Amino acid sequence: MRTRDGASLQERIVALIYERGLAPGAPMPTEVQLMDLLGASRNSVREAVRALRALGIVDIRHGHGTFVGHASLDVLTPSLAFRVRSGPGGGIRALHDLVEVRELLETELIGQVAQSTSAPRLAALDALVNGMDRDREADRAFHALLYESCGNELVLQLIGLFWDVYHEVEPTLGPPEERTAEIVVNHRRIVAALRARDAEAAREAMRLHFRDVKARIARAEARPVPAPT
């Protein structure tokens, strides 16, 4: 449903949040209030609120009410994973592009991190590397901890999003490869560069890490496509 100025009901609800200065976690106007404020029917308001909930803009807490959401980028994981998997060749080329974007982001940031990483953070990174042979989530936590000191929440969410999508789509690359030892070596190289406060060595270590990931994608791209049966 759109108004004469072309704005959808969802856009008008978002505009209302801005106009009232409602922060994430703040109570939203009730359904009846939204109907009055927007001149819309109950069904239209409910449909718009459900759509905004799917985007993380609105949070419905049953028994408590409706609140402004935090709009985490986690909600993009299914659509981005679909975008990758539905690309040509089963999405392998799109997966390469995804990894390349993440590499550009992390290679730039790691140079900044090299100038400010503390001893306690280095110890925590070491502990995560030591756990990578037992817990795949340690890899995700490692990359999140690397950039926590940047104070940029959007960066942390983007890196988490890219990591989640890559591992969701990873099975399209074929049978799993045993790469634990290689992964651990790559991450130890990154920590060593940070400990030396060597920004260029940290960038190169990160490039090597992603070079290995992209090499696996290239091997998958080069495999013959099975003939249809």
PDB file of C-alpha atoms in Angstrom:
ATOM      1  CA  MET A   1       0.000   0.000   0.000  1.00  0.00           C
ATOM      2  CA  ARG A   2       1.425   3.360  -1.077  1.00  0.00           C
ATOM      3  CA  THR A   3       0.288   6.890  -0.351  1.00  0.00           C
ATOM      4  CA  ARG A   4      -0.037   9.647  -2.932  1.00  0.00           C
ATOM      5  CA  ASP A   5       3.574  10.687  -2.405  1.00  0.00           C
ATOM      6  CA  GLY A   6       4.674   7.144  -3.274  1.00  0.00           C
ATOM      7  CA  ALA A   7       5.730   6.132   0.250  1.00  0.00           C
ATOM      8  CA  SER A   8       4.778   2.635   1.365  1.00  0.00           C
ATOM      9  CA  LEU A   9       3.269   2.014   4.780  1.00  0.00           C
ATOM     10  CA  GLN A  10       6.556   0.412   5.851  1.00  0.00           C
ATOM     11  CA  GLU A  11       8.462   3.554   4.850  1.00  0.00           C
ATOM     12  CA  ARG A  12       6.005   5.732   6.741  1.00  0.00           C
ATOM     13  CA  ILE A  13       6.422   3.659   9.911  1.00  0.00           C
ATOM     14  CA  VAL A  14      10.213   3.980   9.609  1.00  0.00           C
ATOM     15  CA  ALA A  15       9.805   7.735   9.067  1.00  0.00           C
ATOM     16  CA  LEU A  16       7.691   7.869  12.219  1.00  0.00           C
ATOM     17  CA  ILE A  17      10.474   6.144  14.181  1.00  0.00           C
ATOM     18  CA  TYR A  18      12.929   8.792  12.952  1.00  0.00           C
ATOM     19  CA  GLU A  19      10.552  11.702  13.612  1.00  0.00           C
ATOM     20  CA  ARG A  20       9.975  10.593  17.200  1.00  0.00           C
ATOM     21  CA  GLY A  21      13.643   9.846  17.808  1.00  0.00           C
ATOM     22  CA  LEU A  22      12.893   6.297  18.925  1.00  0.00           C
ATOM     23  CA  ALA A  23      16.079   4.399  19.721  1.00  0.00           C
ATOM     24  CA  PRO A  24      16.504   0.620  19.364  1.00  0.00           C
ATOM     25  CA  GLY A  25      14.606  -1.044  22.204  1.00  0.00           C
ATOM     26  CA  ALA A  26      12.132   1.839  22.609  1.00  0.00           C
ATOM     27  CA  PRO A  27       8.400   0.991  22.621  1.00  0.00           C
ATOM     28  CA  MET A  28       6.602   1.548  19.329  1.00  0.00           C
ATOM     29  CA  PRO A  29       3.166   3.186  19.085  1.00  0.00           C
ATOM     30  CA  THR A  30       0.455   0.584  19.522  1.00  0.00           C
ATOM     31  CA  GLU A  31      -1.336  -0.971  16.557  1.00  0.00           C
ATOM     32  CA  VAL A  32      -4.373   1.261  17.119  1.00  0.00           C
ATOM     33  CA  GLN A  33      -2.168   4.350  17.372  1.00  0.00           C
ATOM     34  CA  LEU A  34      -0.412   3.437  14.123  1.00  0.00           C
ATOM     35  CA  MET A  35      -3.805   3.020  12.437  1.00  0.00           C
ATOM     36  CA  ASP A  36      -4.810   6.522  13.571  1.00  0.00           C
ATOM     37  CA  LEU A  37      -1.465   8.160  12.823  1.00  0.00           C
ATOM     38  CA  LEU A  38      -1.129   6.632   9.369  1.00  0.00           C
ATOM     39  CA  GLY A  39      -4.794   6.435   8.368  1.00  0.00           C
ATOM     40  CA  ALA A  40      -4.412   2.746   7.566  1.00  0.00           C
ATOM     41  CA  SER A  41      -6.431  -0.370   8.236  1.00  0.00           C
ATOM     42  CA  ARG A  42      -5.547  -2.894  10.930  1.00  0.00           C
ATOM     43  CA  ASN A  43      -4.574  -5.531   8.350  1.00  0.00           C
ATOM     44  CA  SER A  44      -2.352  -3.099   6.459  1.00  0.00           C
ATOM     45  CA  VAL A  45      -0.567  -2.032   9.655  1.00  0.00           C
ATOM     46  CA  ARG A  46      -0.045  -5.646  10.724  1.00  0.00           C
ATOM     47  CA  GLU A  47       1.335  -6.580   7.321  1.00  0.00           C
ATOM     48  CA  ALA A  48       3.744  -3.625   7.341  1.00  0.00           C
ATOM     49  CA  VAL A  49       4.907  -4.378  10.896  1.00  0.00           C
ATOM     50  CA  ARG A  50       5.509  -8.040   9.998  1.00  0.00           C
ATOM     51  CA  ALA A  51       7.612  -6.968   7.005  1.00  0.00           C
ATOM     52  CA  LEU A  52       9.665  -4.605   9.188  1.00  0.00           C
ATOM     53  CA  ARG A  53      10.115  -7.362  11.737  1.00  0.00           C
ATOM     54  CA  ALA A  54      11.647  -9.571   9.027  1.00  0.00           C
ATOM     55  CA  LEU A  55      14.180  -6.791   8.398  1.00  0.00           C
ATOM     56  CA  GLY A  56      14.986  -6.456  12.103  1.00  0.00           C
ATOM     57  CA  ILE A  57      13.636  -2.895  12.188  1.00  0.00           C
ATOM     58  CA  VAL A  58      10.765  -3.854  14.485  1.00  0.00           C
ATOM     59  CA  ASP A  59      10.860  -6.346  17.356  1.00  0.00           C
ATOM     60  CA  ILE A  60       7.607  -7.982  18.434  1.00  0.00           C
ATOM     61  CA  ARG A  61       7.740  -9.382  21.967  1.00  0.00           C
ATOM     62  CA  HIS A  62       4.626 -11.414  22.576  1.00  0.00           C
ATOM     63  CA  GLY A  63       2.919 -10.369  25.783  1.00  0.00           C
ATOM     64  CA  HIS A  64       4.987  -7.190  26.013  1.00  0.00           C
ATOM     65  CA  GLY A  65       4.392  -5.183  22.861  1.00  0.00           C
ATOM     66  CA  THR A  66       6.230  -3.926  19.797  1.00  0.00           C
ATOM     67  CA  PHE A  67       9.610  -2.229  20.031  1.00  0.00           C
ATOM     68  CA  VAL A  68      12.134  -0.616  17.737  1.00  0.00           C
ATOM     69  CA  GLY A  69      14.561  -3.328  16.586  1.00  0.00           C
ATOM     70  CA  HIS A  70      18.341  -3.280  16.302  1.00  0.00           C
ATOM     71  CA  ALA A  71      18.325  -4.137  12.568  1.00  0.00           C
ATOM     72  CA  SER A  72      21.194  -6.604  12.842  1.00  0.00           C
ATOM     73  CA  LEU A  73      22.742  -7.598   9.533  1.00  0.00           C
ATOM     74  CA  ASP A  74      22.074 -11.233  10.499  1.00  0.00           C
ATOM     75  CA  VAL A  75      18.710 -10.897   8.762  1.00  0.00           C
ATOM     76  CA  LEU A  76      20.588 -10.571   5.453  1.00  0.00           C
ATOM     77  CA  THR A  77      22.242 -13.981   5.745  1.00  0.00           C
ATOM     78  CA  PRO A  78      19.464 -15.998   4.010  1.00  0.00           C
ATOM     79  CA  SER A  79      19.079 -13.558   1.101  1.00  0.00           C
ATOM     80  CA  LEU A  80      22.832 -13.140   0.577  1.00  0.00           C
ATOM     81  CA  ALA A  81      23.347 -16.915   0.750  1.00  0.00           C
ATOM     82  CA  PHE A  82      20.582 -17.354  -1.824  1.00  0.00           C
ATOM     83  CA  ARG A  83      22.158 -14.685  -4.037  1.00  0.00           C
ATOM     84  CA  VAL A  84      25.472 -16.531  -3.928  1.00  0.00           C
ATOM     85  CA  ARG A  85      24.072 -20.041  -4.418  1.00  0.00           C
ATOM     86  CA  SER A  86      21.794 -19.084  -7.282  1.00  0.00           C
ATOM     87  CA  GLY A  87      24.621 -17.596  -9.360  1.00  0.00           C
ATOM     88  CA  PRO A  88      26.196 -19.250 -12.420  1.00  0.00           C
ATOM     89  CA  GLY A  89      28.028 -22.520 -11.783  1.00  0.00           C
ATOM     90  CA  GLY A  90      26.167 -23.131  -8.551  1.00  0.00           C
ATOM     91  CA  GLY A  91      27.295 -19.793  -7.175  1.00  0.00           C
ATOM     92  CA  ILE A  92      31.015 -20.577  -7.022  1.00  0.00           C
ATOM     93  CA  ARG A  93      31.953 -17.386  -8.889  1.00  0.00           C
ATOM     94  CA  ALA A  94      29.698 -15.335  -6.613  1.00  0.00           C
ATOM     95  CA  LEU A  95      31.331 -17.016  -3.595  1.00  0.00           C
ATOM     96  CA  HIS A  96      34.727 -15.887  -4.952  1.00  0.00           C
ATOM     97  CA  ASP A  97      33.384 -12.322  -5.197  1.00  0.00           C
ATOM     98  CA  LEU A  98      32.096 -12.496  -1.616  1.00  0.00           C
ATOM     99  CA  VAL A  99      35.489 -13.650  -0.339  1.00  0.00           C
ATOM    100  CA  GLU A 100      37.216 -10.915  -2.348  1.00  0.00           C
ATOM    101  CA  VAL A 101      35.075  -8.204  -0.735  1.00  0.00           C
ATOM    102  CA  ARG A 102      35.825  -9.616   2.709  1.00  0.00           C
ATOM    103  CA  GLU A 103      39.543  -9.729   1.881  1.00  0.00           C
ATOM    104  CA  LEU A 104      39.563  -6.058   0.846  1.00  0.00           C
ATOM    105  CA  LEU A 105      37.836  -5.105   4.087  1.00  0.00           C
ATOM    106  CA  GLU A 106      40.002  -7.186   6.415  1.00  0.00           C
ATOM    107  CA  THR A 107      43.328  -6.480   4.719  1.00  0.00           C
ATOM    108  CA  GLU A 108      42.795  -2.750   5.170  1.00  0.00           C
ATOM    109  CA  LEU A 109      41.581  -3.038   8.754  1.00  0.00           C
ATOM    110  CA  ILE A 110      44.333  -5.378   9.967  1.00  0.00           C
ATOM    111  CA  GLY A 111      46.920  -2.667   9.320  1.00  0.00           C
ATOM    112  CA  GLN A 112      45.084  -0.393  11.740  1.00  0.00           C
ATOM    113  CA  VAL A 113      44.738  -3.162  14.321  1.00  0.00           C
ATOM    114  CA  ALA A 114      48.492  -3.833  14.239  1.00  0.00           C
ATOM    115  CA  GLN A 115      49.112  -0.434  15.821  1.00  0.00           C
ATOM    116  CA  SER A 116      46.784  -0.917  18.770  1.00  0.00           C
ATOM    117  CA  THR A 117      46.457  -4.591  19.738  1.00  0.00           C
ATOM    118  CA  SER A 118      47.005  -5.104  23.467  1.00  0.00           C
ATOM    119  CA  ALA A 119      48.770  -7.991  25.215  1.00  0.00           C
ATOM    120  CA  PRO A 120      45.507  -9.379  26.685  1.00  0.00           C
ATOM    121  CA  ARG A 121      43.900  -9.337  23.229  1.00  0.00           C
ATOM    122  CA  LEU A 122      46.896 -11.127  21.721  1.00  0.00           C
ATOM    123  CA  ALA A 123      46.620 -13.780  24.425  1.00  0.00           C
ATOM    124  CA  ALA A 124      42.909 -14.205  23.637  1.00  0.00           C
ATOM    125  CA  LEU A 125      43.700 -14.522  19.918  1.00  0.00           C
ATOM    126  CA  ASP A 126      46.323 -17.185  20.725  1.00  0.00           C
ATOM    127  CA  ALA A 127      43.735 -19.119  22.727  1.00  0.00           C
ATOM    128  CA  LEU A 128      41.271 -19.018  19.833  1.00  0.00           C
ATOM    129  CA  VAL A 129      43.915 -20.266  17.392  1.00  0.00           C
ATOM    130  CA  ASN A 130      44.706 -23.129  19.777  1.00  0.00           C
ATOM    131  CA  GLY A 131      41.022 -24.086  19.735  1.00  0.00           C
ATOM    132  CA  MET A 132      40.539 -24.059  15.970  1.00  0.00           C
ATOM    133  CA  ASP A 133      41.221 -27.765  15.598  1.00  0.00           C
ATOM    134  CA  ARG A 134      38.278 -28.523  17.898  1.00  0.00           C
ATOM    135  CA  ASP A 135      35.795 -25.721  17.292  1.00  0.00           C
ATOM    136  CA  ARG A 136      35.007 -24.138  13.927  1.00  0.00           C
ATOM    137  CA  GLU A 137      33.365 -21.191  15.691  1.00  0.00           C
ATOM    138  CA  ALA A 138      36.798 -20.261  17.047  1.00  0.00           C
ATOM    139  CA  ASP A 139      37.655 -19.022  13.531  1.00  0.00           C
ATOM    140  CA  ARG A 140      34.635 -16.717  13.492  1.00  0.00           C
ATOM    141  CA  ALA A 141      35.398 -15.482  17.010  1.00  0.00           C
ATOM    142  CA  PHE A 142      39.030 -14.835  16.008  1.00  0.00           C
ATOM    143  CA  HIS A 143      38.073 -12.471  13.188  1.00  0.00           C
ATOM    144  CA  ALA A 144      35.487 -10.714  15.363  1.00  0.00           C
ATOM    145  CA  LEU A 145      38.025 -10.186  18.158  1.00  0.00           C
ATOM    146  CA  LEU A 146      40.615  -8.868  15.689  1.00  0.00           C
ATOM    147  CA  TYR A 147      38.497  -5.838  14.852  1.00  0.00           C
ATOM    148  CA  GLU A 148      36.678  -5.279  18.129  1.00  0.00           C
ATOM    149  CA  SER A 149      39.131  -2.524  19.054  1.00  0.00           C
ATOM    150  CA  CYS A 150      38.200  -0.561  15.914  1.00  0.00           C
ATOM    151  CA  GLY A 151      34.976   0.483  17.629  1.00  0.00           C
ATOM    152  CA  ASN A 152      33.039  -0.006  14.398  1.00  0.00           C
ATOM    153  CA  GLU A 153      29.950  -2.150  14.994  1.00  0.00           C
ATOM    154  CA  LEU A 154      29.078  -2.198  11.291  1.00  0.00           C
ATOM    155  CA  VAL A 155      32.457  -3.734  10.457  1.00  0.00           C
ATOM    156  CA  LEU A 156      31.917  -6.508  13.007  1.00  0.00           C
ATOM    157  CA  GLN A 157      28.457  -7.255  11.629  1.00  0.00           C
ATOM    158  CA  LEU A 158      29.658  -7.290   8.014  1.00  0.00           C
ATOM    159  CA  ILE A 159      32.525  -9.651   8.770  1.00  0.00           C
ATOM    160  CA  GLY A 160      30.173 -11.924  10.713  1.00  0.00           C
ATOM    161  CA  LEU A 161      27.693 -11.846   7.843  1.00  0.00           C
ATOM    162  CA  PHE A 162      30.350 -12.760   5.263  1.00  0.00           C
ATOM    163  CA  TRP A 163      31.700 -15.549   7.478  1.00  0.00           C
ATOM    164  CA  ASP A 164      28.235 -17.054   8.030  1.00  0.00           C
ATOM    165  CA  VAL A 165      27.318 -16.922   4.339  1.00  0.00           C
ATOM    166  CA  TYR A 166      30.630 -18.433   3.238  1.00  0.00           C
ATOM    167  CA  HIS A 167      30.255 -21.401   5.587  1.00  0.00           C
ATOM    168  CA  GLU A 168      26.609 -21.883   4.645  1.00  0.00           C
ATOM    169  CA  VAL A 169      27.523 -22.022   0.944  1.00  0.00           C
ATOM    170  CA  GLU A 170      30.853 -23.847   1.412  1.00  0.00           C
ATOM    171  CA  PRO A 171      29.368 -27.317   0.648  1.00  0.00           C
ATOM    172  CA  THR A 172      28.918 -26.206  -2.991  1.00  0.00           C
ATOM    173  CA  LEU A 173      32.724 -26.335  -3.305  1.00  0.00           C
ATOM    174  CA  GLY A 174      32.603 -30.117  -3.096  1.00  0.00           C
ATOM    175  CA  PRO A 175      33.765 -32.621  -0.476  1.00  0.00           C
ATOM    176  CA  PRO A 176      35.266 -31.025   2.639  1.00  0.00           C
ATOM    177  CA  GLU A 177      39.034 -30.592   2.584  1.00  0.00           C
ATOM    178  CA  GLU A 178      41.088 -31.236   5.712  1.00  0.00           C
ATOM    179  CA  ARG A 179      42.685 -27.815   6.107  1.00  0.00           C
ATOM    180  CA  THR A 180      42.830 -27.430   9.890  1.00  0.00           C
ATOM    181  CA  ALA A 181      46.646 -27.377  10.101  1.00  0.00           C
ATOM    182  CA  GLU A 182      46.816 -24.860   7.251  1.00  0.00           C
ATOM    183  CA  ILE A 183      44.175 -22.644   8.861  1.00  0.00           C
ATOM    184  CA  VAL A 184      45.999 -22.688  12.200  1.00  0.00           C
ATOM    185  CA  VAL A 185      49.327 -21.748  10.536  1.00  0.00           C
ATOM    186  CA  ASN A 186      47.659 -18.856   8.705  1.00  0.00           C
ATOM    187  CA  HIS A 187      46.120 -17.485  11.871  1.00  0.00           C
ATOM    188  CA  ARG A 188      49.338 -17.863  13.870  1.00  0.00           C
ATOM    189  CA  ARG A 189      51.097 -15.834  11.160  1.00  0.00           C
ATOM    190  CA  ILE A 190      48.521 -13.054  11.615  1.00  0.00           C
ATOM    191  CA  VAL A 191      48.983 -13.007  15.405  1.00  0.00           C
ATOM    192  CA  ALA A 192      52.778 -12.965  15.069  1.00  0.00           C
ATOM    193  CA  ALA A 193      52.590  -9.889  12.823  1.00  0.00           C
ATOM    194  CA  LEU A 194      50.293  -8.154  15.294  1.00  0.00           C
ATOM    195  CA  ARG A 195      52.616  -8.995  18.175  1.00  0.00           C
ATOM    196  CA  ALA A 196      55.465  -7.383  16.228  1.00  0.00           C
ATOM    197  CA  ARG A 197      53.217  -4.365  15.525  1.00  0.00           C
ATOM    198  CA  ASP A 198      54.143  -4.760  11.858  1.00  0.00           C
ATOM    199  CA  ALA A 199      51.213  -3.429   9.839  1.00  0.00           C
ATOM    200  CA  GLU A 200      52.550  -4.518   6.443  1.00  0.00           C
ATOM    201  CA  ALA A 201      53.372  -8.026   7.683  1.00  0.00           C
ATOM    202  CA  ALA A 202      49.851  -8.224   9.135  1.00  0.00           C
ATOM    203  CA  ARG A 203      48.348  -7.235   5.777  1.00  0.00           C
ATOM    204  CA  GLU A 204      50.473  -9.795   3.953  1.00  0.00           C
ATOM    205  CA  ALA A 205      49.525 -12.513   6.446  1.00  0.00           C
ATOM    206  CA  MET A 206      45.869 -11.697   5.864  1.00  0.00           C
ATOM    207  CA  ARG A 207      46.379 -11.796   2.072  1.00  0.00           C
ATOM    208  CA  LEU A 208      47.968 -15.249   2.390  1.00  0.00           C
ATOM    209  CA  HIS A 209      45.026 -16.411   4.474  1.00  0.00           C
ATOM    210  CA  PHE A 210      42.547 -15.364   1.809  1.00  0.00           C
ATOM    211  CA  ARG A 211      44.795 -16.641  -0.991  1.00  0.00           C
ATOM    212  CA  ASP A 212      44.323 -20.146   0.399  1.00  0.00           C
ATOM    213  CA  VAL A 213      40.550 -19.697   0.572  1.00  0.00           C
ATOM    214  CA  LYS A 214      40.397 -18.396  -3.004  1.00  0.00           C
ATOM    215  CA  ALA A 215      42.618 -21.257  -4.204  1.00  0.00           C
ATOM    216  CA  ARG A 216      40.039 -23.742  -2.933  1.00  0.00           C
ATOM    217  CA  ILE A 217      37.292 -21.840  -4.759  1.00  0.00           C
ATOM    218  CA  ALA A 218      39.412 -21.837  -7.945  1.00  0.00           C
ATOM    219  CA  ARG A 219      39.819 -25.622  -7.708  1.00  0.00           C
ATOM    220  CA  ALA A 220      36.042 -25.972  -7.432  1.00  0.00           C
ATOM    221  CA  GLU A 221      35.558 -23.669 -10.445  1.00  0.00           C
ATOM    222  CA  ALA A 222      37.950 -25.755 -12.524  1.00  0.00           C
ATOM    223  CA  ARG A 223      36.179 -29.057 -11.851  1.00  0.00           C
ATOM    224  CA  PRO A 224      34.202 -30.391 -14.841  1.00  0.00           C
ATOM    225  CA  VAL A 225      30.451 -29.889 -14.551  1.00  0.00           C
ATOM    226  CA  PRO A 226      28.712 -33.312 -14.436  1.00  0.00           C
ATOM    227  CA  ALA A 227      26.637 -34.052 -17.538  1.00  0.00           C
ATOM    228  CA  PRO A 228      22.861 -34.062 -16.898  1.00  0.00           C
ATOM    229  CA  THR A 229      21.387 -37.523 -16.491  1.00  0.00           C
TER     230      THR A 229
END
